[in-house]
Amino acid sequence: MKEDKVFNQLKEKMILIADLPPQEIGPFTCFWKSSAFYFKTMTLPLLISTGLFSSLTLWFIFGPRLVNLVSILQYGF
Amino acid sequence: MNNLSSYLLLTFFSFLRHVWGTMVKPYETYRNLTKATYPFEALFVGLLVAGYIGIAAVLRRGFVLDPLFLTLRFGKIFWGIVFTFIFAWGSLYFTGRLFGGRGKPLSLFLPWVYSLLPTTVWFLTTSFFYFLLPPPRTTALTGQLFSIVFIALSLTLFYWKGVLYYLTLRLGHKLDLVKILLVSAVNFPLGIVYSLFTYKLGLFRVPFI
């Protein structure tokens, strides 16, 4: 009998989806699912922009005192 | 011999694909990693870590090139990293199982190995900057600009590590967010105590987790 490739691929995909429990976090589920979509599809740009934004925020809060933290971290390797 | 070399070549290409994948498509990549098709990929990550250990052994206590000192220093950091890895891997596995995780040690192994990439990159870049622009920083404009860039880089790598940690538990143990938070609530204090312990031993100032 000829093997149905599409059926097998679909079956594999279904098993993959059913294998993980759905992510339910009450009223935040919708927000979580929409943000998870961006994290899955554009991870690197999101990580870089979040890192840069957080760094600038820290500089606005702590100002020049941020250099003390960097000096300590630079000895940390 | 031919089989071994082709297996190594396949493993190396799989490693390169997965390194790129953890940055741009971590979810999909981590699904593959939990299957542990090529567990020996861990060797290539190990080589990267060994590269860092070599650099750290030379730079940590000033620029020292004495072979005996370097061997001792290398051994100390190497065993520290190996023991930390086993501790973190075991602790994630057992606490995950405690909260209903369905993962096996091997399904968590490669995801956790690949989560060492952001850690290694941070340690490598920090040692590079230590050599290039030794601390302490000043509050001059250039010092502040460097600080902003350094913190941005550190936080980007930290968030990347966070994503890979989450995916290790989500896909390796098949846990949902609430259980992942519970596992973290057990593991983070353990990690803090462990880090203090390694700091007291003089192994790490920032833990290599």
Tab-separated table of N, CA and C in Angstrom, chain A:
chain	number	residue	atom	x	y	z
A	1	MET	N	0.837	-1.210	0.000
A	1	MET	CA	0.000	0.000	0.000
A	1	MET	C	0.877	1.267	0.000
A	2	LYS	N	0.489	2.268	-0.782
A	2	LYS	CA	1.300	3.480	-0.848
A	2	LYS	C	1.135	4.320	0.426
A	3	GLU	N	2.257	4.819	0.944
A	3	GLU	CA	2.194	5.577	2.186
A	3	GLU	C	1.742	7.016	1.911
A	4	ASP	N	0.804	7.507	2.723
A	4	ASP	CA	0.313	8.865	2.533
A	4	ASP	C	1.207	9.836	3.331
A	5	LYS	N	2.056	10.569	2.607
A	5	LYS	CA	3.037	11.435	3.280
A	5	LYS	C	2.369	12.578	4.033
A	6	VAL	N	1.375	13.195	3.395
A	6	VAL	CA	0.703	14.351	4.012
A	6	VAL	C	0.029	13.927	5.308
A	7	PHE	N	-0.635	12.753	5.258
A	7	PHE	CA	-1.323	12.264	6.461
A	7	PHE	C	-0.325	12.053	7.600
A	8	ASN	N	0.810	11.438	7.255
A	8	ASN	CA	1.829	11.185	8.281
A	8	ASN	C	2.378	12.478	8.868
A	9	GLN	N	2.573	13.487	8.004
A	9	GLN	CA	3.082	14.779	8.487
A	9	GLN	C	2.063	15.435	9.420
A	10	LEU	N	0.778	15.350	9.004
A	10	LEU	CA	-0.275	15.936	9.842
A	10	LEU	C	-0.361	15.227	11.188
A	11	LYS	N	-0.224	13.890	11.135
A	11	LYS	CA	-0.288	13.103	12.368
A	11	LYS	C	0.854	13.507	13.317
A	12	GLU	N	2.029	13.662	12.733
A	12	GLU	CA	3.197	14.058	13.516
A	12	GLU	C	2.977	15.417	14.183
A	13	LYS	N	2.397	16.340	13.401
A	13	LYS	CA	2.126	17.696	13.895
A	13	LYS	C	1.104	17.646	15.037
A	14	MET	N	0.073	16.818	14.873
A	14	MET	CA	-0.969	16.695	15.906
A	14	MET	C	-0.380	16.152	17.209
A	15	ILE	N	0.499	15.148	17.067
A	15	ILE	CA	1.137	14.562	18.259
A	15	ILE	C	1.983	15.633	18.956
A	16	LEU	N	2.690	16.425	18.144
A	16	LEU	CA	3.547	17.496	18.668
A	16	LEU	C	2.730	18.511	19.470
A	17	ILE	N	1.555	18.872	18.925
A	17	ILE	CA	0.708	19.873	19.577
A	17	ILE	C	0.086	19.294	20.849
A	18	ALA	N	-0.395	18.040	20.752
A	18	ALA	CA	-1.097	17.441	21.888
A	18	ALA	C	-0.145	17.079	23.024
A	19	ASP	N	1.142	17.016	22.714
A	19	ASP	CA	2.127	16.599	23.703
A	19	ASP	C	2.304	17.620	24.829
A	20	LEU	N	2.078	18.892	24.508
A	20	LEU	CA	2.287	19.952	25.507
A	20	LEU	C	0.965	20.395	26.117
A	21	PRO	N	0.924	20.580	27.449
A	21	PRO	CA	-0.315	21.088	28.043
A	21	PRO	C	-0.539	22.546	27.625
A	22	PRO	N	-1.802	22.964	27.368
A	22	PRO	CA	-2.018	24.356	26.969
A	22	PRO	C	-1.652	25.320	28.096
A	23	GLN	N	-1.196	26.505	27.694
A	23	GLN	CA	-0.749	27.495	28.676
A	23	GLN	C	-1.951	28.324	29.128
A	24	GLU	N	-2.430	28.084	30.357
A	24	GLU	CA	-3.583	28.829	30.878
A	24	GLU	C	-3.144	29.623	32.095
A	25	ILE	N	-3.248	30.957	32.024
A	25	ILE	CA	-2.912	31.768	33.207
A	25	ILE	C	-4.031	32.777	33.485
A	26	GLY	N	-5.250	32.231	33.553
A	26	GLY	CA	-6.418	33.036	33.907
A	26	GLY	C	-6.672	34.180	32.950
A	27	PRO	N	-6.879	35.398	33.500
A	27	PRO	CA	-7.215	36.539	32.631
A	27	PRO	C	-6.055	36.977	31.733
A	28	PHE	N	-4.834	36.497	32.036
A	28	PHE	CA	-3.665	36.926	31.254
A	28	PHE	C	-3.366	36.004	30.067
A	29	THR	N	-4.178	34.938	29.922
A	29	THR	CA	-3.899	33.949	28.875
A	29	THR	C	-3.794	34.594	27.496
A	30	CYS	N	-4.751	35.486	27.186
A	30	CYS	CA	-4.785	36.119	25.866
A	30	CYS	C	-3.512	36.940	25.630
A	31	PHE	N	-3.132	37.730	26.661
A	31	PHE	CA	-1.937	38.570	26.572
A	31	PHE	C	-0.685	37.703	26.397
A	32	TRP	N	-0.640	36.621	27.180
A	32	TRP	CA	0.508	35.710	27.131
A	32	TRP	C	0.650	35.105	25.730
A	33	LYS	N	-0.500	34.656	25.166
A	33	LYS	CA	-0.442	33.987	23.865
A	33	LYS	C	-0.015	34.951	22.759
A	34	SER	N	-0.495	36.201	22.841
A	34	SER	CA	-0.113	37.133	21.777
A	34	SER	C	1.360	37.527	21.906
A	35	SER	N	1.858	37.682	23.156
A	35	SER	CA	3.282	38.038	23.296
A	35	SER	C	4.175	36.836	22.969
A	36	ALA	N	3.704	35.623	23.302
A	36	ALA	CA	4.500	34.419	22.987
A	36	ALA	C	4.683	34.276	21.478
A	37	PHE	N	3.663	34.703	20.721
A	37	PHE	CA	3.755	34.629	19.252
A	37	PHE	C	4.952	35.448	18.768
A	38	TYR	N	5.115	36.685	19.310
A	38	TYR	CA	6.236	37.534	18.900
A	38	TYR	C	7.575	36.953	19.357
A	39	PHE	N	7.565	36.348	20.551
A	39	PHE	CA	8.809	35.746	21.040
A	39	PHE	C	9.224	34.546	20.198
A	40	LYS	N	8.225	33.855	19.627
A	40	LYS	CA	8.551	32.685	18.811
A	40	LYS	C	9.042	33.106	17.434
A	41	THR	N	8.506	34.214	16.900
A	41	THR	CA	8.802	34.560	15.504
A	41	THR	C	9.913	35.595	15.341
A	42	MET	N	10.069	36.496	16.307
A	42	MET	CA	11.142	37.510	16.163
A	42	MET	C	11.911	37.674	17.475
A	43	THR	N	12.487	36.550	17.912
A	43	THR	CA	13.158	36.511	19.213
A	43	THR	C	14.328	37.491	19.312
A	44	LEU	N	15.238	37.404	18.345
A	44	LEU	CA	16.471	38.205	18.438
A	44	LEU	C	16.210	39.717	18.468
A	45	PRO	N	15.407	40.268	17.526
A	45	PRO	CA	15.142	41.716	17.600
A	45	PRO	C	14.472	42.113	18.916
A	46	LEU	N	13.581	41.237	19.416
A	46	LEU	CA	12.908	41.554	20.685
A	46	LEU	C	13.889	41.571	21.852
A	47	LEU	N	14.784	40.577	21.862
A	47	LEU	CA	15.762	40.503	22.960
A	47	LEU	C	16.671	41.729	22.952
A	48	ILE	N	17.158	42.087	21.755
A	48	ILE	CA	18.085	43.227	21.654
A	48	ILE	C	17.385	44.529	22.044
A	49	SER	N	16.164	44.728	21.516
A	49	SER	CA	15.482	45.994	21.822
A	49	SER	C	15.101	46.063	23.303
A	50	THR	N	14.697	44.926	23.897
A	50	THR	CA	14.354	44.936	25.327
A	50	THR	C	15.599	45.217	26.168
A	51	GLY	N	16.729	44.618	25.781
A	51	GLY	CA	17.986	44.842	26.503
A	51	GLY	C	18.397	46.298	26.453
A	52	LEU	N	18.313	46.884	25.267
A	52	LEU	CA	18.705	48.284	25.090
A	52	LEU	C	17.769	49.213	25.858
A	53	PHE	N	16.476	48.934	25.758
A	53	PHE	CA	15.478	49.752	26.454
A	53	PHE	C	15.696	49.675	27.971
A	54	SER	N	15.930	48.461	28.495
A	54	SER	CA	16.148	48.303	29.946
A	54	SER	C	17.399	49.048	30.384
A	55	SER	N	18.450	48.967	29.546
A	55	SER	CA	19.703	49.628	29.894
A	55	SER	C	19.514	51.145	29.968
A	56	LEU	N	18.810	51.696	28.970
A	56	LEU	CA	18.562	53.142	28.969
A	56	LEU	C	17.693	53.546	30.150
A	57	THR	N	16.701	52.703	30.472
A	57	THR	CA	15.837	52.985	31.630
A	57	THR	C	16.675	53.039	32.907
A	58	LEU	N	17.586	52.050	33.055
A	58	LEU	CA	18.451	52.028	34.243
A	58	LEU	C	19.322	53.285	34.306
A	59	TRP	N	19.804	53.723	33.138
A	59	TRP	CA	20.644	54.929	33.111
A	59	TRP	C	19.833	56.159	33.508
A	60	PHE	N	18.566	56.214	33.047
A	60	PHE	CA	17.712	57.350	33.422
A	60	PHE	C	17.433	57.352	34.926
A	61	ILE	N	17.311	56.148	35.508
A	61	ILE	CA	17.020	56.059	36.949
A	61	ILE	C	18.278	56.348	37.773
A	62	PHE	N	19.377	55.646	37.445
A	62	PHE	CA	20.576	55.732	38.301
A	62	PHE	C	21.625	56.730	37.811
A	63	GLY	N	21.528	57.138	36.560
A	63	GLY	CA	22.478	58.120	36.025
A	63	GLY	C	23.911	57.602	36.034
A	64	PRO	N	24.881	58.491	36.350
A	64	PRO	CA	26.301	58.092	36.302
A	64	PRO	C	26.673	56.984	37.291
A	65	ARG	N	25.782	56.728	38.298
A	65	ARG	CA	26.091	55.669	39.274
A	65	ARG	C	26.127	54.275	38.623
A	66	LEU	N	25.591	54.196	37.391
A	66	LEU	CA	25.565	52.925	36.669
A	66	LEU	C	26.983	52.399	36.414
A	67	VAL	N	27.947	53.319	36.307
A	67	VAL	CA	29.326	52.891	36.027
A	67	VAL	C	29.902	52.049	37.172
A	68	ASN	N	29.408	52.281	38.404
A	68	ASN	CA	29.885	51.461	39.534
A	68	ASN	C	29.486	49.999	39.346
A	69	LEU	N	28.243	49.801	38.908
A	69	LEU	CA	27.758	48.436	38.670
A	69	LEU	C	28.587	47.768	37.573
A	70	VAL	N	28.866	48.527	36.513
A	70	VAL	CA	29.642	47.975	35.393
A	70	VAL	C	31.061	47.609	35.850
A	71	SER	N	31.645	48.476	36.695
A	71	SER	CA	32.999	48.173	37.206
A	71	SER	C	32.991	46.867	37.986
A	72	ILE	N	31.964	46.663	38.814
A	72	ILE	CA	31.884	45.417	39.600
A	72	ILE	C	31.702	44.214	38.660
A	73	LEU	N	30.784	44.379	37.686
A	73	LEU	CA	30.514	43.276	36.753
A	73	LEU	C	31.748	42.919	35.923
A	74	GLN	N	32.543	43.937	35.601
A	74	GLN	CA	33.729	43.670	34.772
A	74	GLN	C	34.760	42.795	35.492
A	75	TYR	N	34.710	42.787	36.829
A	75	TYR	CA	35.610	41.898	37.571
A	75	TYR	C	35.000	40.505	37.716
A	76	GLY	N	33.784	40.335	37.208
A	76	GLY	CA	33.022	39.108	37.519
A	76	GLY	C	33.304	37.907	36.655
A	77	PHE	N	34.144	38.004	35.618
A	77	PHE	CA	34.291	36.860	34.703
A	77	PHE	C	35.112	35.729	35.316
